[in-house]
Amino acid sequence: MRRTRGVLAMTAAAAMLLALSACGDDNGGGGGGGGQADKEVEVFTWWTGPGEGEGLAALIAEFEKQNSGVKFTNAAVAGGSGTQARQALATRLLANQPPDSYQLHAGQEAASDIKDGRLEDVTYLYERNGWKDKFPKGLLDAITVDGKIYTVPVNIHRSNLLWYNPAKLKEWGIAAPPKTWSEFLTQAATLKAKGVKPMSVGQTWTQMHLLENVLLGELGADKYKGLWNGSTDWAGADVISALDMFKQVMAVSEVTTQDWQPEAKKVLDGTAAYNVMGDWLDAYAGRDQKKTYGTEYASVATPGSEGVYNFLSDSFTLPKGAPHKGAAEKWLTLCGSTAGQDLFNPQKGSVPARTDADKSKYKGYLETALKDWQNSSTTIVGSLVHGVTANNAWKSEIEKAYGVFFQDKDSMKFANAVKTAYSSVGK
Ligand code: GAL
């Protein structure tokens, strides 16, 4: 989707509505689910590690300040991209023991849970708080089914970033990060000759994160989008050649089974030249590792994806059967408020999902991210790994096929497996 941001301008009526509702809900008042007396709330995420926990901690502190009588239980399960958390959550949901709110990606991941009947419709929170024109329309569309909105987006992350250490690149004689994946391979040869690891890559989800961005760079935004709606043939020559490029990139990378932080650290420490990761890396490098953006670490769009924002959005839900609905509504109200988003996002390495947040709070990398996100000529595409483009069933088939691809390196077999799975469960 190509986005025009003018649509999101605040109307006078909406502004008034927001002002009227702000006193009640943005300050944590008014439950609405009969849960006024809730004395606790349990919130489930995968934000525990360095660079992940700080944003959540800022939101929790604000929640506790606003709701002193409500005990907050942080039910985070560690592990980047929620691989472990989603399994733990699935077990709880199956046992009919939902938390009061859980983290979910906008897009097909949300659509899967909506379809499975796991989520309450929270349109009333949008109406009560005057939120409907405070979020990009395309984002609301990604969490709406039959006119009902099901989640509250707290941020926008960018997946397609190539991170590097400017001083180290210079030291190794590299003038600038690569603009194409072929150029990356050329640089990799130079780096290897100097004994430098060209790229650090970690456990499976980080490999697939790299894969989606090699596909994006090699195919371009339109064909990349087509991968997810059936209009680009996975078994076509251009996709096979992009998969072959991915194999070459992996072949010159150091691939481990670690989570994203230790792999990012190699770039910060100058033991690897590049790392492809989402902008939560900014939170890790800037806040946890205390590095300065621009001099000690920097990022550009992954090769071939300049002008494209491969987006994902973390949102929070009200699961059916949530034991403390009133308190969950207070949590969701904080997540959707400008105050909540401006506390959370500068710590999280993401930009606010709301369009009316306070720009002055976003510095360094985040200042450019916000400009790029709000630039009407930016092309927006969605992330596979982070829940935007494939429903849960198809994504799980793609993950299985990737496991085989990792071993046998057969691009055509992988492409055909993804294509077949699309026909059976992806549509
Ligand atoms: C994403 C999530 C981000 C960040 C990342 C690494 O799926 O949306 O907020 O946590 O995983 O764990």
Tab-separated table of C-alpha atoms and ligand atoms in Angstrom:
chain	number	residue	atom	x	y	z
A	1	MET	CA	0.000	0.000	0.000
A	2	ARG	CA	1.215	3.426	-0.780
A	3	ARG	CA	0.244	5.740	1.997
A	4	THR	CA	-0.896	9.313	1.975
A	5	ARG	CA	-0.702	10.789	5.419
A	6	GLY	CA	-2.997	13.765	4.849
A	7	VAL	CA	-5.933	11.475	5.561
A	8	LEU	CA	-4.838	11.361	9.153
A	9	ALA	CA	-5.254	15.026	9.948
A	10	MET	CA	-7.262	15.674	13.061
A	11	THR	CA	-10.659	17.250	12.551
A	12	ALA	CA	-11.941	19.858	14.976
A	13	ALA	CA	-14.774	17.579	16.043
A	14	ALA	CA	-12.440	14.711	16.689
A	15	ALA	CA	-10.115	16.965	18.634
A	16	MET	CA	-13.009	18.019	20.832
A	17	LEU	CA	-14.056	14.431	21.338
A	18	LEU	CA	-10.504	13.566	22.313
A	19	ALA	CA	-10.340	16.439	24.742
A	20	LEU	CA	-13.627	15.421	26.319
A	21	SER	CA	-12.633	11.815	26.686
A	22	ALA	CA	-9.045	12.393	27.700
A	23	CYS	CA	-9.820	13.280	31.294
A	24	GLY	CA	-11.620	10.003	31.929
A	25	ASP	CA	-9.689	7.369	30.091
A	26	ASP	CA	-6.204	8.534	29.306
A	27	ASN	CA	-5.794	9.003	33.024
A	28	GLY	CA	-6.812	5.476	33.709
A	29	GLY	CA	-10.352	6.139	34.882
A	30	GLY	CA	-13.520	4.458	33.678
A	31	GLY	CA	-13.239	0.726	33.175
A	32	GLY	CA	-16.456	-0.110	31.431
A	33	GLY	CA	-16.431	-3.908	31.591
A	34	GLY	CA	-17.876	-4.089	35.057
A	35	GLY	CA	-14.314	-4.419	36.272
A	36	GLN	CA	-14.033	-1.197	38.262
A	37	ALA	CA	-13.025	-3.236	41.263
A	38	ASP	CA	-10.229	-5.113	39.523
A	39	LYS	CA	-7.235	-5.178	41.787
A	40	GLU	CA	-4.831	-6.752	39.328
A	41	VAL	CA	-3.927	-7.042	35.697
A	42	GLU	CA	-1.716	-9.560	33.937
A	43	VAL	CA	-0.035	-8.494	30.693
A	44	PHE	CA	1.712	-10.990	28.446
A	45	THR	CA	4.589	-10.024	26.103
A	46	TRP	CA	8.040	-11.219	25.004
A	47	TRP	CA	9.756	-8.058	26.095
A	48	THR	CA	12.273	-9.045	28.729
A	49	GLY	CA	15.762	-8.840	27.223
A	50	PRO	CA	17.999	-5.773	26.937
A	51	GLY	CA	16.472	-3.357	24.445
A	52	GLU	CA	13.078	-5.032	24.861
A	53	GLY	CA	12.283	-4.599	28.537
A	54	GLU	CA	12.911	-0.862	28.911
A	55	GLY	CA	9.920	0.322	26.879
A	56	LEU	CA	7.595	-2.043	28.696
A	57	ALA	CA	9.008	-0.942	32.047
A	58	ALA	CA	8.225	2.683	31.181
A	59	LEU	CA	4.625	1.784	30.367
A	60	ILE	CA	4.245	-0.308	33.518
A	61	ALA	CA	5.586	2.526	35.679
A	62	GLU	CA	3.023	4.895	34.180
A	63	PHE	CA	0.236	2.342	34.607
A	64	GLU	CA	1.121	1.887	38.264
A	65	LYS	CA	1.232	5.629	38.775
A	66	GLN	CA	-2.228	6.037	37.271
A	67	ASN	CA	-3.731	2.967	38.967
A	68	SER	CA	-2.162	2.689	42.370
A	69	GLY	CA	-4.688	0.113	43.584
A	70	VAL	CA	-4.061	-2.321	40.721
A	71	LYS	CA	-1.285	-4.890	40.963
A	72	PHE	CA	0.534	-5.279	37.660
A	73	THR	CA	1.770	-8.740	36.745
A	74	ASN	CA	4.375	-8.732	34.011
A	75	ALA	CA	3.961	-12.149	32.397
A	76	ALA	CA	6.697	-11.691	29.801
A	77	VAL	CA	8.259	-14.820	28.295
A	78	ALA	CA	11.784	-14.255	26.978
A	79	GLY	CA	12.849	-14.789	23.380
A	80	GLY	CA	13.157	-12.438	20.414
A	81	SER	CA	10.187	-12.129	18.080
A	82	GLY	CA	8.032	-14.033	20.556
A	83	THR	CA	8.847	-17.511	19.334
A	84	GLN	CA	8.715	-18.985	22.840
A	85	ALA	CA	6.090	-16.569	24.108
A	86	ARG	CA	3.604	-17.487	21.420
A	87	GLN	CA	3.907	-21.167	22.316
A	88	ALA	CA	3.378	-20.446	26.005
A	89	LEU	CA	0.416	-18.248	25.169
A	90	ALA	CA	-1.146	-20.888	22.918
A	91	THR	CA	-0.987	-23.380	25.804
A	92	ARG	CA	-2.695	-20.919	28.139
A	93	LEU	CA	-5.382	-20.033	25.645
A	94	LEU	CA	-6.080	-23.703	24.985
A	95	ALA	CA	-6.455	-24.249	28.715
A	96	ASN	CA	-8.832	-21.285	28.805
A	97	GLN	CA	-6.486	-19.281	31.022
A	98	PRO	CA	-5.920	-16.086	29.065
A	99	PRO	CA	-3.944	-13.214	30.518
A	100	ASP	CA	-5.788	-9.886	30.726
A	101	SER	CA	-3.986	-8.589	27.665
A	102	TYR	CA	-1.403	-10.021	25.298
A	103	GLN	CA	0.948	-8.671	22.677
A	104	LEU	CA	0.076	-9.336	19.058
A	105	HIS	CA	1.228	-8.054	15.668
A	106	ALA	CA	-1.183	-6.083	13.538
A	107	GLY	CA	-1.966	-7.713	10.210
A	108	GLN	CA	-2.437	-11.397	9.445
A	109	GLU	CA	-1.300	-12.488	12.921
A	110	ALA	CA	-4.125	-10.452	14.413
A	111	ALA	CA	-6.526	-11.680	11.716
A	112	SER	CA	-5.745	-15.269	12.704
A	113	ASP	CA	-6.663	-14.691	16.358
A	114	ILE	CA	-9.747	-12.706	15.394
A	115	LYS	CA	-10.856	-15.546	13.115
A	116	ASP	CA	-10.235	-18.058	15.897
A	117	GLY	CA	-12.559	-16.050	18.138
A	118	ARG	CA	-9.888	-15.282	20.727
A	119	LEU	CA	-10.344	-11.540	20.926
A	120	GLU	CA	-12.968	-9.104	22.130
A	121	ASP	CA	-14.017	-6.305	19.824
A	122	VAL	CA	-12.533	-3.134	21.350
A	123	THR	CA	-14.100	-0.591	18.974
A	124	TYR	CA	-15.786	0.969	21.998
A	125	LEU	CA	-12.373	2.000	23.357
A	126	TYR	CA	-11.677	3.812	20.068
A	127	GLU	CA	-15.036	5.553	20.295
A	128	ARG	CA	-14.704	6.407	23.958
A	129	ASN	CA	-11.193	7.841	23.513
A	130	GLY	CA	-11.681	9.461	20.114
A	131	TRP	CA	-8.953	7.282	18.607
A	132	LYS	CA	-10.454	6.458	15.246
A	133	ASP	CA	-8.717	9.275	13.393
A	134	LYS	CA	-5.565	9.150	15.494
A	135	PHE	CA	-4.114	6.051	13.844
A	136	PRO	CA	-3.183	5.579	10.168
A	137	LYS	CA	-6.129	4.161	8.277
A	138	GLY	CA	-4.007	1.383	6.766
A	139	LEU	CA	-2.995	0.284	10.261
A	140	LEU	CA	-6.566	0.245	11.552
A	141	ASP	CA	-7.556	-1.770	8.486
A	142	ALA	CA	-4.949	-4.334	9.537
A	143	ILE	CA	-6.740	-4.932	12.859
A	144	THR	CA	-10.340	-4.545	11.706
A	145	VAL	CA	-12.710	-7.288	10.633
A	146	ASP	CA	-16.316	-6.589	9.595
A	147	GLY	CA	-15.992	-3.009	10.811
A	148	LYS	CA	-14.872	-4.061	14.309
A	149	ILE	CA	-11.452	-3.094	15.661
A	150	TYR	CA	-9.761	-5.778	17.741
A	151	THR	CA	-6.438	-4.506	19.058
A	152	VAL	CA	-4.677	-1.344	20.232
A	153	PRO	CA	-1.424	-0.669	18.336
A	154	VAL	CA	1.298	0.842	20.459
A	155	ASN	CA	4.066	1.296	17.885
A	156	ILE	CA	5.471	0.973	14.400
A	157	HIS	CA	8.740	-0.893	13.943
A	158	ARG	CA	10.847	-1.125	10.795
A	159	SER	CA	12.290	-4.488	9.782
A	160	ASN	CA	14.474	-3.555	6.781
A	161	LEU	CA	17.530	-2.022	8.386
A	162	LEU	CA	21.199	-2.760	7.882
A	163	TRP	CA	23.155	-1.836	11.004
A	164	TYR	CA	26.850	-1.036	11.009
A	165	ASN	CA	29.585	0.703	12.938
A	166	PRO	CA	30.718	3.807	10.960
A	167	ALA	CA	34.219	4.028	12.456
A	168	LYS	CA	34.891	0.348	11.846
A	169	LEU	CA	33.644	0.445	8.246
A	170	LYS	CA	36.074	3.285	7.597
A	171	GLU	CA	38.884	1.388	9.249
A	172	TRP	CA	38.176	-1.576	6.972
A	173	GLY	CA	38.259	0.656	3.891
A	174	ILE	CA	34.523	0.474	3.112
A	175	ALA	CA	33.273	3.875	1.934
A	176	ALA	CA	29.544	3.254	2.531
A	177	PRO	CA	27.149	0.408	3.278
A	178	PRO	CA	26.034	-1.569	0.211
A	179	LYS	CA	23.061	-0.439	-1.867
A	180	THR	CA	22.422	-3.832	-3.429
A	181	TRP	CA	22.928	-7.393	-2.246
A	182	SER	CA	25.483	-7.955	-5.044
A	183	GLU	CA	27.451	-5.029	-3.691
A	184	PHE	CA	27.211	-6.598	-0.252
A	185	LEU	CA	28.807	-9.781	-1.637
A	186	THR	CA	31.639	-7.726	-3.155
A	187	GLN	CA	32.221	-5.963	0.159
A	188	ALA	CA	32.033	-9.307	1.939
A	189	ALA	CA	34.991	-10.576	-0.106
A	190	THR	CA	37.034	-7.496	0.902
A	191	LEU	CA	36.029	-7.872	4.544
A	192	LYS	CA	36.788	-11.588	4.619
A	193	ALA	CA	40.229	-10.944	3.156
A	194	LYS	CA	40.819	-8.697	6.159
A	195	GLY	CA	39.591	-11.334	8.575
A	196	VAL	CA	36.317	-9.502	9.313
A	197	LYS	CA	32.965	-11.290	9.466
A	198	PRO	CA	30.780	-9.558	6.864
A	199	MET	CA	27.451	-10.280	8.580
A	200	SER	CA	26.264	-11.674	11.891
A	201	VAL	CA	23.101	-13.778	11.903
A	202	GLY	CA	21.496	-15.602	14.820
A	203	GLN	CA	18.737	-18.139	15.428
A	204	THR	CA	16.082	-19.159	12.918
A	205	TRP	CA	13.752	-16.176	13.199
A	206	THR	CA	16.659	-13.787	12.616
A	207	GLN	CA	17.622	-15.789	9.504
A	208	MET	CA	14.076	-15.504	8.214
A	209	HIS	CA	14.151	-11.810	9.061
A	210	LEU	CA	17.201	-11.561	6.802
A	211	LEU	CA	15.439	-13.679	4.174
A	212	GLU	CA	12.389	-11.406	3.948
A	213	ASN	CA	14.665	-8.418	3.456
A	214	VAL	CA	16.803	-10.108	0.789
A	215	LEU	CA	13.552	-10.956	-1.024
A	216	LEU	CA	12.412	-7.343	-0.661
A	217	GLY	CA	15.700	-5.946	-1.948
A	218	GLU	CA	16.016	-8.346	-4.847
A	219	LEU	CA	12.374	-8.322	-5.980
A	220	GLY	CA	11.387	-4.729	-5.204
A	221	ALA	CA	8.358	-3.668	-3.173
A	222	ASP	CA	5.623	-4.619	-5.650
A	223	LYS	CA	6.780	-8.150	-6.301
A	224	TYR	CA	7.557	-8.563	-2.592
A	225	LYS	CA	3.958	-7.625	-1.756
A	226	GLY	CA	2.822	-10.094	-4.383
A	227	LEU	CA	4.541	-12.915	-2.487
A	228	TRP	CA	1.874	-12.588	0.181
A	229	ASN	CA	-1.262	-12.267	-1.957
A	230	GLY	CA	-0.604	-14.858	-4.614
A	231	SER	CA	0.281	-12.419	-7.393
A	232	THR	CA	4.025	-13.166	-7.358
A	233	ASP	CA	4.826	-16.754	-8.258
A	234	TRP	CA	7.092	-18.177	-5.569
A	235	ALA	CA	8.486	-20.636	-8.099
A	236	GLY	CA	9.179	-17.907	-10.693
A	237	ALA	CA	12.730	-17.291	-11.908
A	238	ASP	CA	13.075	-13.933	-10.090
A	239	VAL	CA	12.092	-15.407	-6.714
A	240	ILE	CA	14.401	-18.394	-7.185
A	241	SER	CA	17.241	-16.038	-8.016
A	242	ALA	CA	16.453	-13.950	-4.887
A	243	LEU	CA	16.494	-17.145	-2.805
A	244	ASP	CA	19.843	-18.034	-4.352
A	245	MET	CA	21.102	-14.587	-3.360
A	246	PHE	CA	19.942	-15.267	0.205
A	247	LYS	CA	21.981	-18.473	0.188
A	248	GLN	CA	25.067	-16.548	-0.904
A	249	VAL	CA	24.514	-13.958	1.818
A	250	MET	CA	24.172	-16.715	4.402
A	251	ALA	CA	27.291	-18.418	3.062
A	252	VAL	CA	29.453	-15.372	3.839
A	253	SER	CA	27.765	-14.731	7.214
A	254	GLU	CA	28.552	-16.047	10.640
A	255	VAL	CA	25.374	-17.906	11.568
A	256	THR	CA	24.779	-18.922	15.192
A	257	THR	CA	21.828	-20.030	17.285
A	258	GLN	CA	21.860	-16.938	19.499
A	259	ASP	CA	19.080	-14.399	19.885
A	260	TRP	CA	19.335	-10.989	18.205
A	261	GLN	CA	21.166	-9.025	20.927
A	262	PRO	CA	24.491	-10.916	20.917
A	263	GLU	CA	24.544	-10.759	17.106
A	264	ALA	CA	23.857	-7.013	17.178
A	265	LYS	CA	26.611	-6.618	19.742
A	266	LYS	CA	29.171	-8.023	17.300
A	267	VAL	CA	28.532	-4.990	15.073
A	268	LEU	CA	28.716	-2.572	18.000
A	269	ASP	CA	31.963	-4.187	19.135
A	270	GLY	CA	33.393	-4.221	15.616
A	271	THR	CA	33.752	-7.983	15.265
A	272	ALA	CA	31.206	-8.176	12.419
A	273	ALA	CA	30.533	-5.574	9.750
A	274	TYR	CA	26.747	-5.762	9.356
A	275	ASN	CA	23.594	-7.048	10.981
A	276	VAL	CA	20.092	-6.981	9.504
A	277	MET	CA	17.584	-6.322	12.253
A	278	GLY	CA	14.528	-4.298	13.111
A	279	ASP	CA	14.816	-0.986	14.867
A	280	TRP	CA	14.469	-2.499	18.337
A	281	LEU	CA	18.247	-2.680	17.812
A	282	ASP	CA	18.284	1.086	18.340
A	283	ALA	CA	16.890	0.571	21.849
A	284	TYR	CA	19.528	-2.038	22.602
A	285	ALA	CA	22.455	-0.045	21.198
A	286	GLY	CA	21.357	3.349	22.452
A	287	ARG	CA	19.784	2.555	25.802
A	288	ASP	CA	21.283	-0.728	26.966
A	289	GLN	CA	24.754	-0.461	25.390
A	290	LYS	CA	24.843	3.331	25.706
A	291	LYS	CA	26.204	3.956	22.188
A	292	THR	CA	25.601	7.081	20.167
A	293	TYR	CA	23.645	6.858	16.930
A	294	GLY	CA	25.506	8.219	13.919
A	295	THR	CA	28.994	7.778	15.291
A	296	GLU	CA	29.129	4.494	17.205
A	297	TYR	CA	26.362	2.731	15.306
A	298	ALA	CA	24.189	3.628	12.352
A	299	SER	CA	21.680	2.121	9.946
A	300	VAL	CA	20.520	2.361	6.362
A	301	ALA	CA	17.717	0.588	4.530
A	302	THR	CA	18.722	-2.978	3.709
A	303	PRO	CA	20.260	-3.296	0.220
A	304	GLY	CA	17.745	-2.637	-2.532
A	305	SER	CA	15.046	-1.311	-0.204
A	306	GLU	CA	15.701	2.408	-0.005
A	307	GLY	CA	12.453	4.364	0.263
A	308	VAL	CA	10.612	1.277	1.509
A	309	TYR	CA	9.418	0.802	5.104
A	310	ASN	CA	8.998	-2.892	5.893
A	311	PHE	CA	6.703	-2.349	8.837
A	312	LEU	CA	5.284	-4.229	11.772
A	313	SER	CA	3.190	-3.044	14.660
A	314	ASP	CA	2.962	-4.338	18.211
A	315	SER	CA	-0.539	-4.139	19.578
A	316	PHE	CA	-2.352	-5.224	22.699
A	317	THR	CA	-5.531	-7.204	22.972
A	318	LEU	CA	-8.475	-7.905	25.218
A	319	PRO	CA	-8.717	-11.709	25.076
A	320	LYS	CA	-12.107	-13.357	25.469
A	321	GLY	CA	-12.432	-14.487	29.069
A	322	ALA	CA	-9.820	-12.040	30.395
A	323	PRO	CA	-10.226	-12.324	34.177
A	324	HIS	CA	-9.770	-8.600	34.880
A	325	LYS	CA	-11.486	-6.872	32.023
A	326	GLY	CA	-11.813	-3.473	33.659
A	327	ALA	CA	-8.109	-3.326	34.492
A	328	ALA	CA	-7.238	-4.610	31.018
A	329	GLU	CA	-9.223	-1.725	29.544
A	330	LYS	CA	-7.147	0.675	31.634
A	331	TRP	CA	-3.980	-0.916	30.267
A	332	LEU	CA	-5.268	-0.686	26.684
A	333	THR	CA	-6.317	2.907	27.243
A	334	LEU	CA	-2.799	3.777	28.364
A	335	CYS	CA	-1.290	1.898	25.378
A	336	GLY	CA	-3.460	3.855	22.960
A	337	SER	CA	-2.894	7.259	24.556
A	338	THR	CA	-0.333	9.778	23.272
A	339	ALA	CA	1.220	9.879	26.737
A	340	GLY	CA	1.650	6.091	26.796
A	341	GLN	CA	3.030	5.928	23.259
A	342	ASP	CA	5.489	8.759	23.891
A	343	LEU	CA	6.759	7.038	27.024
A	344	PHE	CA	7.039	3.632	25.426
A	345	ASN	CA	8.419	4.255	21.950
A	346	PRO	CA	11.535	6.335	22.638
A	347	GLN	CA	12.635	3.463	24.922
A	348	LYS	CA	11.574	0.714	22.539
A	349	GLY	CA	13.257	1.915	19.360
A	350	SER	CA	9.965	2.369	17.568
A	351	VAL	CA	7.848	5.255	16.400
A	352	PRO	CA	4.336	5.848	17.717
A	353	ALA	CA	1.415	4.185	16.001
A	354	ARG	CA	-0.583	7.362	16.679
A	355	THR	CA	-0.114	10.184	14.226
A	356	ASP	CA	-0.338	12.979	16.808
A	357	ALA	CA	2.514	12.017	19.112
A	358	ASP	CA	5.112	14.511	20.342
A	359	LYS	CA	7.851	14.522	17.670
A	360	SER	CA	10.373	16.213	19.947
A	361	LYS	CA	10.646	13.000	21.986
A	362	TYR	CA	12.158	11.082	19.050
A	363	LYS	CA	15.881	11.667	18.667
A	364	GLY	CA	18.792	10.111	16.804
A	365	TYR	CA	17.688	7.138	14.723
A	366	LEU	CA	14.069	7.646	15.768
A	367	GLU	CA	13.948	11.172	14.392
A	368	THR	CA	14.751	9.873	10.901
A	369	ALA	CA	12.460	6.886	11.370
A	370	LEU	CA	9.519	9.133	12.181
A	371	LYS	CA	10.249	11.313	9.148
A	372	ASP	CA	10.489	8.289	6.879
A	373	TRP	CA	7.318	6.742	8.298
A	374	GLN	CA	5.393	9.967	7.857
A	375	ASN	CA	6.817	10.766	4.415
A	376	SER	CA	4.022	10.345	1.897
A	377	SER	CA	6.441	9.041	-0.742
A	378	THR	CA	7.622	6.176	1.473
A	379	THR	CA	6.400	2.803	0.232
A	380	ILE	CA	4.997	0.631	3.013
A	381	VAL	CA	5.266	-3.144	2.913
A	382	GLY	CA	4.724	-5.657	5.723
A	383	SER	CA	6.972	-8.111	7.554
A	384	LEU	CA	6.479	-11.864	7.316
A	385	VAL	CA	8.412	-12.759	10.450
A	386	HIS	CA	6.631	-10.140	12.536
A	387	GLY	CA	3.093	-11.084	11.685
A	388	VAL	CA	1.933	-8.716	8.975
A	389	THR	CA	1.759	-10.719	5.769
A	390	ALA	CA	0.960	-14.380	6.432
A	391	ASN	CA	-1.692	-15.914	8.648
A	392	ASN	CA	-0.497	-18.141	11.486
A	393	ALA	CA	-1.084	-21.405	9.641
A	394	TRP	CA	0.793	-20.347	6.511
A	395	LYS	CA	3.592	-18.751	8.490
A	396	SER	CA	4.070	-21.945	10.432
A	397	GLU	CA	4.305	-23.909	7.144
A	398	ILE	CA	6.844	-21.369	5.838
A	399	GLU	CA	8.883	-21.833	9.021
A	400	LYS	CA	8.850	-25.610	8.556
A	401	ALA	CA	9.889	-25.266	4.917
A	402	TYR	CA	12.644	-22.855	5.935
A	403	GLY	CA	14.027	-25.466	8.362
A	404	VAL	CA	14.412	-27.846	5.407
A	405	PHE	CA	15.804	-25.083	3.143
A	406	PHE	CA	18.412	-24.234	5.765
A	407	GLN	CA	19.678	-27.821	5.539
A	408	ASP	CA	19.297	-28.740	1.859
A	409	LYS	CA	19.626	-25.254	0.310
A	410	ASP	CA	17.193	-26.210	-2.442
A	411	SER	CA	15.600	-22.923	-3.480
A	412	MET	CA	13.022	-24.465	-5.828
A	413	LYS	CA	11.908	-27.021	-3.256
A	414	PHE	CA	11.484	-24.261	-0.654
A	415	ALA	CA	9.589	-22.031	-3.099
A	416	ASN	CA	7.260	-24.863	-4.045
A	417	ALA	CA	6.609	-25.756	-0.425
A	418	VAL	CA	5.661	-22.133	0.369
A	419	LYS	CA	3.501	-21.947	-2.749
A	420	THR	CA	1.665	-25.182	-1.972
A	421	ALA	CA	1.074	-24.092	1.617
A	422	TYR	CA	-0.363	-20.795	0.364
A	423	SER	CA	-2.932	-22.661	-1.708
A	424	SER	CA	-3.942	-24.882	1.195
A	425	VAL	CA	-3.856	-22.540	4.216
A	426	GLY	CA	-2.520	-19.129	3.171
A	427	LYS	CA	-5.448	-17.511	1.379
B	1	GAL	C1	9.143	-8.329	17.137
B	1	GAL	C2	8.414	-7.361	18.004
B	1	GAL	C3	9.336	-6.271	18.420
B	1	GAL	C4	10.587	-6.841	19.035
B	1	GAL	C5	11.171	-7.943	18.180
B	1	GAL	C6	12.361	-8.656	18.761
B	1	GAL	O1	8.317	-9.367	16.715
B	1	GAL	O2	7.348	-6.845	17.292
B	1	GAL	O3	8.684	-5.420	19.315
B	1	GAL	O4	10.302	-7.248	20.293
B	1	GAL	O5	10.216	-8.884	17.858
B	1	GAL	O6	12.004	-9.432	19.847
